[in-house]
mmCIF file of C-alpha atoms in Angstrom:
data_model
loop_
_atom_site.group_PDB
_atom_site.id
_atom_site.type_symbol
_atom_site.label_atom_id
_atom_site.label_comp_id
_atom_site.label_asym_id
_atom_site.label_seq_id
_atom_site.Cartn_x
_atom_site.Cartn_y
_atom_site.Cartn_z
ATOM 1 C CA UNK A 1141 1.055 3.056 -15.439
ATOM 2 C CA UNK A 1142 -0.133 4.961 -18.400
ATOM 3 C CA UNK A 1143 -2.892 6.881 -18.822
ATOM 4 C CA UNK A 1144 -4.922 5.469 -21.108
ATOM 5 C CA UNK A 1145 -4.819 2.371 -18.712
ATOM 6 C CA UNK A 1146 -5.474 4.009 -15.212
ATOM 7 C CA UNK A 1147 -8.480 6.022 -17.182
ATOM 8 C CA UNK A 1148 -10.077 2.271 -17.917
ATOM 9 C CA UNK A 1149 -9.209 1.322 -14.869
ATOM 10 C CA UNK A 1150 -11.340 4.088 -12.499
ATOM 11 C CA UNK A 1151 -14.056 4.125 -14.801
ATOM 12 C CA UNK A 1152 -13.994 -0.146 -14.114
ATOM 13 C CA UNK A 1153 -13.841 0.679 -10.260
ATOM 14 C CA UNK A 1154 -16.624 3.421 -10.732
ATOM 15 C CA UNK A 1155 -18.830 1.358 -12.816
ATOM 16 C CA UNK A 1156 -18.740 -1.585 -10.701
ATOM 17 C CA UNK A 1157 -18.687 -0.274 -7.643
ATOM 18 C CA UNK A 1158 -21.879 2.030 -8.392
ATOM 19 C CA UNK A 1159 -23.453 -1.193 -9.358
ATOM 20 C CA UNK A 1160 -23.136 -2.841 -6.585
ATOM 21 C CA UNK A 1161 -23.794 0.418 -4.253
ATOM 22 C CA UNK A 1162 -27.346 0.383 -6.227
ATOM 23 C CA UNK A 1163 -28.085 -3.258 -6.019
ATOM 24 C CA UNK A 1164 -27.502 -3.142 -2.164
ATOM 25 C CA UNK A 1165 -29.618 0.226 -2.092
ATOM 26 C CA UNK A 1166 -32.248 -1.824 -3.244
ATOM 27 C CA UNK A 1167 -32.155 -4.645 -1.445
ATOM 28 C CA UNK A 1168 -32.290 -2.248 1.757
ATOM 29 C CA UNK A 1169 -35.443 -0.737 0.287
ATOM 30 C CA UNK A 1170 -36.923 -3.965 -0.158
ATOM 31 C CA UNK A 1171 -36.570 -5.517 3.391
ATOM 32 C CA UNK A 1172 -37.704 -1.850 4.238
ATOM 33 C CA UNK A 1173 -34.780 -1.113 6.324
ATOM 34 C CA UNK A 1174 -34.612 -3.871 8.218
ATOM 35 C CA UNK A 1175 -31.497 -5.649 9.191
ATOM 36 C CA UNK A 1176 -30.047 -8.350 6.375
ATOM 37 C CA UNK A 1177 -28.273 -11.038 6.142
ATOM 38 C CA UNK A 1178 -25.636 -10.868 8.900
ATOM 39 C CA UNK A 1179 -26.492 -7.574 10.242
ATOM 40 C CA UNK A 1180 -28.472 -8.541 13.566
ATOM 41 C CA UNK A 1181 -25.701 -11.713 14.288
ATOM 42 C CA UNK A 1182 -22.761 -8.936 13.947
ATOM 43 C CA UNK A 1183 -24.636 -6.184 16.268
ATOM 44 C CA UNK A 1184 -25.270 -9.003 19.059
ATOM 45 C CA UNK A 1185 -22.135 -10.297 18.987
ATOM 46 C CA UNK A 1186 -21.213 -6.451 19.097
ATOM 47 C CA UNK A 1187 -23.313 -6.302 21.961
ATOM 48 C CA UNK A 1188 -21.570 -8.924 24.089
ATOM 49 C CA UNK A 1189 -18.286 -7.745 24.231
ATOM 50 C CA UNK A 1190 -18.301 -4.370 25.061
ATOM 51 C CA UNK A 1191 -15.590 -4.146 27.974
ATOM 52 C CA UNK A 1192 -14.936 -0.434 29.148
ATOM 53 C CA UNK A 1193 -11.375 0.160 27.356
ATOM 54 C CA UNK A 1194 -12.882 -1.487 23.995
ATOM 55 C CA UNK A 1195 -15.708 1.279 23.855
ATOM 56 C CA UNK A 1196 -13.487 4.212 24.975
ATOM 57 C CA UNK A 1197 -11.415 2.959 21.998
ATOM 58 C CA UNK A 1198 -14.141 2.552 19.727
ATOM 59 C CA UNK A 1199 -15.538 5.979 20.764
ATOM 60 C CA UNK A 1200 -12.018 7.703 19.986
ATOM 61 C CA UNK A 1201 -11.729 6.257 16.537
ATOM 62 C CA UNK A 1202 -15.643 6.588 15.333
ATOM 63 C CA UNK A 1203 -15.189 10.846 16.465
ATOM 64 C CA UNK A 1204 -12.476 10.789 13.971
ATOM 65 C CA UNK A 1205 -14.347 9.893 11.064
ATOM 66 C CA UNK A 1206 -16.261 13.217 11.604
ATOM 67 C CA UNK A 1207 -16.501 17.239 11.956
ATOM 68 C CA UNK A 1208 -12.689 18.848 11.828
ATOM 69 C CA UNK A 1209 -10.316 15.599 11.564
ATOM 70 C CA UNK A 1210 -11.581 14.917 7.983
ATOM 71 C CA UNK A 1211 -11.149 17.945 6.205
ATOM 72 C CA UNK A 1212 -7.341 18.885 8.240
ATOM 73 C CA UNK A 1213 -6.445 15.755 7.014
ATOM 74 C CA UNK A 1214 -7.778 16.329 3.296
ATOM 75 C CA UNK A 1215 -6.250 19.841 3.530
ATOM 76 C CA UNK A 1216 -2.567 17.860 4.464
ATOM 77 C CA UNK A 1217 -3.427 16.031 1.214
ATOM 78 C CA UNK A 1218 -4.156 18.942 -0.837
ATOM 79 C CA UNK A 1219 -0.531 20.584 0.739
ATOM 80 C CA UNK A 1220 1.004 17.605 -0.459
ATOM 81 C CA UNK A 1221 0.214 17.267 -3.839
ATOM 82 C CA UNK A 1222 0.853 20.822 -4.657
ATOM 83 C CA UNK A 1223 4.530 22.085 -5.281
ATOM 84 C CA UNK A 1224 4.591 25.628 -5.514
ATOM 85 C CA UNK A 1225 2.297 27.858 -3.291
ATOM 86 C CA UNK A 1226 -0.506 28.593 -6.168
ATOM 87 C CA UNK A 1227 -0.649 24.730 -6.659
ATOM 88 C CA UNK A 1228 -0.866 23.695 -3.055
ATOM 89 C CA UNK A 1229 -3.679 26.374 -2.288
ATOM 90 C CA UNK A 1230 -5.784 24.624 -5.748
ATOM 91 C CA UNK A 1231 -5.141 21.322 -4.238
ATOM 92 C CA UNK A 1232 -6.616 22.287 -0.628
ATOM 93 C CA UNK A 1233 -9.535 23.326 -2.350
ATOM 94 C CA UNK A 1234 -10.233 20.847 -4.811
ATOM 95 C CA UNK A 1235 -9.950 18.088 -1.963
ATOM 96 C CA UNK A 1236 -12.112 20.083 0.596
ATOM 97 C CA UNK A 1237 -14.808 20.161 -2.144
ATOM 98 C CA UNK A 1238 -14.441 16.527 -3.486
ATOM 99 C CA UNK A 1239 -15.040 15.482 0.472
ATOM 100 C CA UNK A 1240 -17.830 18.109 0.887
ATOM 101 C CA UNK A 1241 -19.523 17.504 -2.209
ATOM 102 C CA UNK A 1242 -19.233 13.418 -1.278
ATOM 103 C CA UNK A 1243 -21.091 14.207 1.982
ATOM 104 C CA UNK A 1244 -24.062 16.370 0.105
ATOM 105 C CA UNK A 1245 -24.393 13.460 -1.998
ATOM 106 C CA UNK A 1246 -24.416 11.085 0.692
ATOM 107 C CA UNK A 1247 -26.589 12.561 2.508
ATOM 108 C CA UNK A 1248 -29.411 12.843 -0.174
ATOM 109 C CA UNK A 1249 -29.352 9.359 -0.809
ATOM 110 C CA UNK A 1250 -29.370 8.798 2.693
ATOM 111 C CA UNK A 1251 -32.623 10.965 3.349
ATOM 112 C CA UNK A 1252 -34.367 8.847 0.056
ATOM 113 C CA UNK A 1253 -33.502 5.582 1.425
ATOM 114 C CA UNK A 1254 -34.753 6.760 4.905
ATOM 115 C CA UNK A 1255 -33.419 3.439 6.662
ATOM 116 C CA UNK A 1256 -33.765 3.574 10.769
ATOM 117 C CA UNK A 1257 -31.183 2.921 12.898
ATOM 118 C CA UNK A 1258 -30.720 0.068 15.032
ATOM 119 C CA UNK A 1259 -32.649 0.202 18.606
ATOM 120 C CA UNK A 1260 -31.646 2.708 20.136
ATOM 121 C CA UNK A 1261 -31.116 0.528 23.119
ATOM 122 C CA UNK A 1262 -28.172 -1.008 21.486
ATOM 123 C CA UNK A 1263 -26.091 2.423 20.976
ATOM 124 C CA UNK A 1264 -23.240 2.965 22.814
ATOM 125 C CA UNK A 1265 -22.478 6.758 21.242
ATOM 126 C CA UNK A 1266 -24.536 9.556 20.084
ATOM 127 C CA UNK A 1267 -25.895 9.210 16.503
ATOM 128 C CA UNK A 1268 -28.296 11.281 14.428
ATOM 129 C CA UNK A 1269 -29.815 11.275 11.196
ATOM 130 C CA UNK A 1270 -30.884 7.475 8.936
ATOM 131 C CA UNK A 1271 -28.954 4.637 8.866
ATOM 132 C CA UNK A 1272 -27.912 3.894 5.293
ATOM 133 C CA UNK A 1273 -25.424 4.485 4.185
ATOM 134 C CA UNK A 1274 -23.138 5.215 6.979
ATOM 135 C CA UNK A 1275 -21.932 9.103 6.962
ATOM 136 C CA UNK A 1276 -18.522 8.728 9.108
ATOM 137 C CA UNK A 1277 -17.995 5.562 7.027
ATOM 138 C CA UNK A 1278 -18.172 7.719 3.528
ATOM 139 C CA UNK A 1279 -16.711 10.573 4.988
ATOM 140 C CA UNK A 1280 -13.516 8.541 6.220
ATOM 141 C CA UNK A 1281 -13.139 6.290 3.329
ATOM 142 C CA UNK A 1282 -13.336 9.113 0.872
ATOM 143 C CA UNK A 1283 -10.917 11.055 3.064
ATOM 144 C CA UNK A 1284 -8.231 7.497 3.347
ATOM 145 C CA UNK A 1285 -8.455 7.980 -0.361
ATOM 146 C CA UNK A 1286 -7.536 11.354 -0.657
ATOM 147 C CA UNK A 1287 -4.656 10.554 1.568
ATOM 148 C CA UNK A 1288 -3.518 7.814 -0.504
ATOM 149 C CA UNK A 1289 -3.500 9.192 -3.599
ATOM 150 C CA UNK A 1290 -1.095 12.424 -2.330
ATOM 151 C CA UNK A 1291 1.012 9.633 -0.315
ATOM 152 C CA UNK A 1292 1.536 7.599 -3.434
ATOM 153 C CA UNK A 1293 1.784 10.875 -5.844
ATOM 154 C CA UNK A 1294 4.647 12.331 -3.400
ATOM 155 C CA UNK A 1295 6.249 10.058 -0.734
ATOM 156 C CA UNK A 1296 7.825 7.452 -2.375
ATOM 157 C CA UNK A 1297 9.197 6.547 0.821
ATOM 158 C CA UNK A 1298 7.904 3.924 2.957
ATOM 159 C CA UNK A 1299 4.939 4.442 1.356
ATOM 160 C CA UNK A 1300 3.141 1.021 1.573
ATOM 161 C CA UNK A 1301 3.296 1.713 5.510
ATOM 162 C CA UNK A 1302 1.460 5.057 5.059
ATOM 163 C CA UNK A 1303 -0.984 3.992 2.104
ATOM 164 C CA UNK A 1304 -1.656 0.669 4.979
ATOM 165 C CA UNK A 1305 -1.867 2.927 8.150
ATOM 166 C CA UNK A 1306 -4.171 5.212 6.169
ATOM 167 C CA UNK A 1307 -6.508 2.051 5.204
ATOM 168 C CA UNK A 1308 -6.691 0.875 8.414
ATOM 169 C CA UNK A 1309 -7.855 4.269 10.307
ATOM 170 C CA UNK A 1310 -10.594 4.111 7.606
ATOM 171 C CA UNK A 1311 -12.000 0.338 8.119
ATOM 172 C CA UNK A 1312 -11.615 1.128 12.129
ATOM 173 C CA UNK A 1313 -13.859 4.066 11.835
ATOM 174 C CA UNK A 1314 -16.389 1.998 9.476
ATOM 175 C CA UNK A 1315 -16.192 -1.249 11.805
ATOM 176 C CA UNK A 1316 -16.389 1.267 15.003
ATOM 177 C CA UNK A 1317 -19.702 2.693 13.876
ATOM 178 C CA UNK A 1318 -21.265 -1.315 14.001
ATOM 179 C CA UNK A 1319 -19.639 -2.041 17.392
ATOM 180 C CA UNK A 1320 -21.281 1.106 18.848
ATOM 181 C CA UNK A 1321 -24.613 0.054 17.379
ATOM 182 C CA UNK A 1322 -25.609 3.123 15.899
ATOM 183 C CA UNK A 1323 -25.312 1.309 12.495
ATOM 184 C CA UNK A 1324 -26.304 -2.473 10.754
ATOM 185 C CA UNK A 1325 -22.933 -3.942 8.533
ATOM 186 C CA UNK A 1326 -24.876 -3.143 5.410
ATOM 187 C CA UNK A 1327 -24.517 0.517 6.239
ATOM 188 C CA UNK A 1328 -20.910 0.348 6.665
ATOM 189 C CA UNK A 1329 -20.611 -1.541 3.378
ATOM 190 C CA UNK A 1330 -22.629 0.809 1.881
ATOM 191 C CA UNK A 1331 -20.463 3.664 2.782
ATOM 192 C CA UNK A 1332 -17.520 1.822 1.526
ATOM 193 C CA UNK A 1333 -18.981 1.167 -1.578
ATOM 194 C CA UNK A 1334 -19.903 4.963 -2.442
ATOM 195 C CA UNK A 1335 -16.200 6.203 -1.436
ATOM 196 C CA UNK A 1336 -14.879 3.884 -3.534
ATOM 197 C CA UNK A 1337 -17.179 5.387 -6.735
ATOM 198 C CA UNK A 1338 -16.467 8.758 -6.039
ATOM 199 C CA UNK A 1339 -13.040 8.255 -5.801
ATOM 200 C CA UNK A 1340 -12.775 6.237 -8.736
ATOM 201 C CA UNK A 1341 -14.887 9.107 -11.193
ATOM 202 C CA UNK A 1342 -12.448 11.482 -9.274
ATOM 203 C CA UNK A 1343 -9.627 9.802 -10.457
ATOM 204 C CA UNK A 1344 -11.057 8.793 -14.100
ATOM 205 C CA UNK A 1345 -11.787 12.685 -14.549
ATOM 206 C CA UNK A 1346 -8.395 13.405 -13.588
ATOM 207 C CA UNK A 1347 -6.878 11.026 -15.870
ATOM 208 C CA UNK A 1348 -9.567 11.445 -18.603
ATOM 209 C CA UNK A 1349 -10.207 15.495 -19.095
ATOM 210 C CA UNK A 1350 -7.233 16.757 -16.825
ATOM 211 C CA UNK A 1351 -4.204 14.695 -17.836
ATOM 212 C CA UNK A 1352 -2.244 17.589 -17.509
ATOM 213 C CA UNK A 1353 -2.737 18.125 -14.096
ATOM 214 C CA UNK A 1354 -2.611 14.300 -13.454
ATOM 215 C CA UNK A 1355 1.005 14.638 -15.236
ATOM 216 C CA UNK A 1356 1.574 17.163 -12.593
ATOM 217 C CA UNK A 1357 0.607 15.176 -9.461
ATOM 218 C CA UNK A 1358 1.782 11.736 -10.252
ATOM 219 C CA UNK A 1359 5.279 12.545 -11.593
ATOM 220 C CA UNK A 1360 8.123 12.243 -9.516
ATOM 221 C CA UNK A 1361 9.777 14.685 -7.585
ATOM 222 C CA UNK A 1362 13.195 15.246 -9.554
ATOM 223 C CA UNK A 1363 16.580 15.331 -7.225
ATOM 224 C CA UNK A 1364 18.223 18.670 -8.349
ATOM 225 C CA UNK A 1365 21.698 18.952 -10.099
ATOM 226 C CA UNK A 1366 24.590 20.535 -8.182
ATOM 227 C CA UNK A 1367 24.597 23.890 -8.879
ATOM 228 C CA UNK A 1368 27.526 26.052 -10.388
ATOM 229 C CA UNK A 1369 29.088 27.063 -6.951
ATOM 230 C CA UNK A 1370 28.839 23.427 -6.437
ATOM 231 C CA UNK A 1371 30.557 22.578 -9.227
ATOM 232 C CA UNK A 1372 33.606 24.920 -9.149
ATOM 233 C CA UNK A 1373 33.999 23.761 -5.737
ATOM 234 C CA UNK A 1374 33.942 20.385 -6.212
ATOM 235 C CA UNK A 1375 37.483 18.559 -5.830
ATOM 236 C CA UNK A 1376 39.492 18.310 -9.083
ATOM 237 C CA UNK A 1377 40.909 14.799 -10.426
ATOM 238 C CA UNK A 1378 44.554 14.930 -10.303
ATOM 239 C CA UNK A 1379 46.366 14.123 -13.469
ATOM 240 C CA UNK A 1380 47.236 10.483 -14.383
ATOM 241 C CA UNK A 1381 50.643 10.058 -14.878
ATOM 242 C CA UNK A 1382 52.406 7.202 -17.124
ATOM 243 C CA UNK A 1383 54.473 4.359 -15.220
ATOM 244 C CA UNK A 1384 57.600 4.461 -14.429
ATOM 245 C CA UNK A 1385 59.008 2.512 -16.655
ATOM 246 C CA UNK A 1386 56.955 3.681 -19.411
ATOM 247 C CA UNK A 1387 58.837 7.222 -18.695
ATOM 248 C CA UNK A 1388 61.974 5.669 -18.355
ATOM 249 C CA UNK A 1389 62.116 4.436 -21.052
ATOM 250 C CA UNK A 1390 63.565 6.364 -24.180
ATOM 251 C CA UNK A 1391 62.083 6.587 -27.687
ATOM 252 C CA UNK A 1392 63.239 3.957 -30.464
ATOM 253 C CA UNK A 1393 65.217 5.837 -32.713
ATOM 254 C CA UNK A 1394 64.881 5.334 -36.135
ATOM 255 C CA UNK A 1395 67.317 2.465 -37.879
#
């Protein structure tokens, strides 16, 4: 894809996804953080079918989307998309702040909308903090996306299976956060919603104001030339010879 094209395309994503992070903001605001549409019906249902191996899987995913996991895998991302040593330590460090800054941005929002949990009756793991929008959602969605982008930019390799393992940790941790009760649907979405924004300015800067280090990420790696040991060693055709009768046969003489 060129550049021009995946520029329009992230600042599509970004646009429309902020919109719809901001229209959802204020609907929250406006039922004053009570559940919506859905959210109660998905936290009961929640609420019935919690058999002991389900939570104790749910409680194993949702710690993921927190505290160290996050930022070793972003700094696994940054390694990857680096080549040489210089590039690789950059790349840690740009990733580690593009998932810190996320969360400090999340987090303000979060303390303006000032939406309560669910009852706290309902929660099957420790929680902390408002509701909306959901921090271990944001913080693994951003992270997936991270992920992605250095699986995509350097394993072209069975990469669909990565890019879909890597989506699928990051729904589990948002849908895990719902099925512990510690957060409504709409919070989950919410998260969801901002990732995908950041990610997509993220990428539109990238592609917009840094092309050459977008050049640098997304180009494939090259499989190197034999070298000139390799080359001197390398097995030597053996002559063709003419047919046999071609040899045996004696030149036309001139009438």
């Amino acid at each position: 894809m060129k550049r021009l094209g995946t520029s329009d395309i992230a600042v599509s994503t970004a646009v429309g996804s902020l919109v719809a992070f901001v229209l959802l903001t204020l609907v929250v605001t406006g039922h004053e953080g009570a559940p919506l549409s859905g959210d109660s019906a998905l936290a009961s249902w929640s609420l019935a079918h919690r058999p002991d191996v389900a939570l104790a899987l749910a409680r194993g995913v949702t710690y993921t989307g927190t505290g160290v996991v996050p930022y070793a895998l972003v700094v696994v991302a940054g390694l990857l998309l680096g080549r040489t040593a210089g590039q690789r330590v950059r790349a840690v460090a740009v990733c580690v702040g593009v998932l810190a800054a996320a969360q400090a941005v999340r987090f303000a929002v979060m303390s303006l909308v000032a939406r309560p949990r669910p009852p706290v009756a309902n929660w099957a793991t420790h929680a902390s903090g408002w509701s909306f929008p959901s921090g271990h959602t944001t913080t693994s969605a951003v992270t997936a996306g991270l992920l992605i982008f250095a699986v995509l930019a350097r394993a072209p390799q069975s990469r669909r299976v990565l890019v879909l393992l890597i989506g699928a940790w990051a729904v589990l941790v948002g849908l895990s956060r719902v099925y512990l009760g510690v957060h409504w649907f709409s919070d989950v979405v919410g998260g969801w919603l901002f990732a995908v924004c950041w990610l997509s300015l993220l990428l539109y800067v990238l592609t917009r104001f840094l092309p050459r280090i977008h050049s640098s990420i997304s180009a494939p790696r090259l499989r190197p030339g034999p070298t000139t040991e390799e080359r001197h060693d390398a097995p030597r055709a053996a002559p063709t010879r003419a047919p046999r009768e071609q040899r045996d046969v004696p030149p036309h003489s001139a009438p």
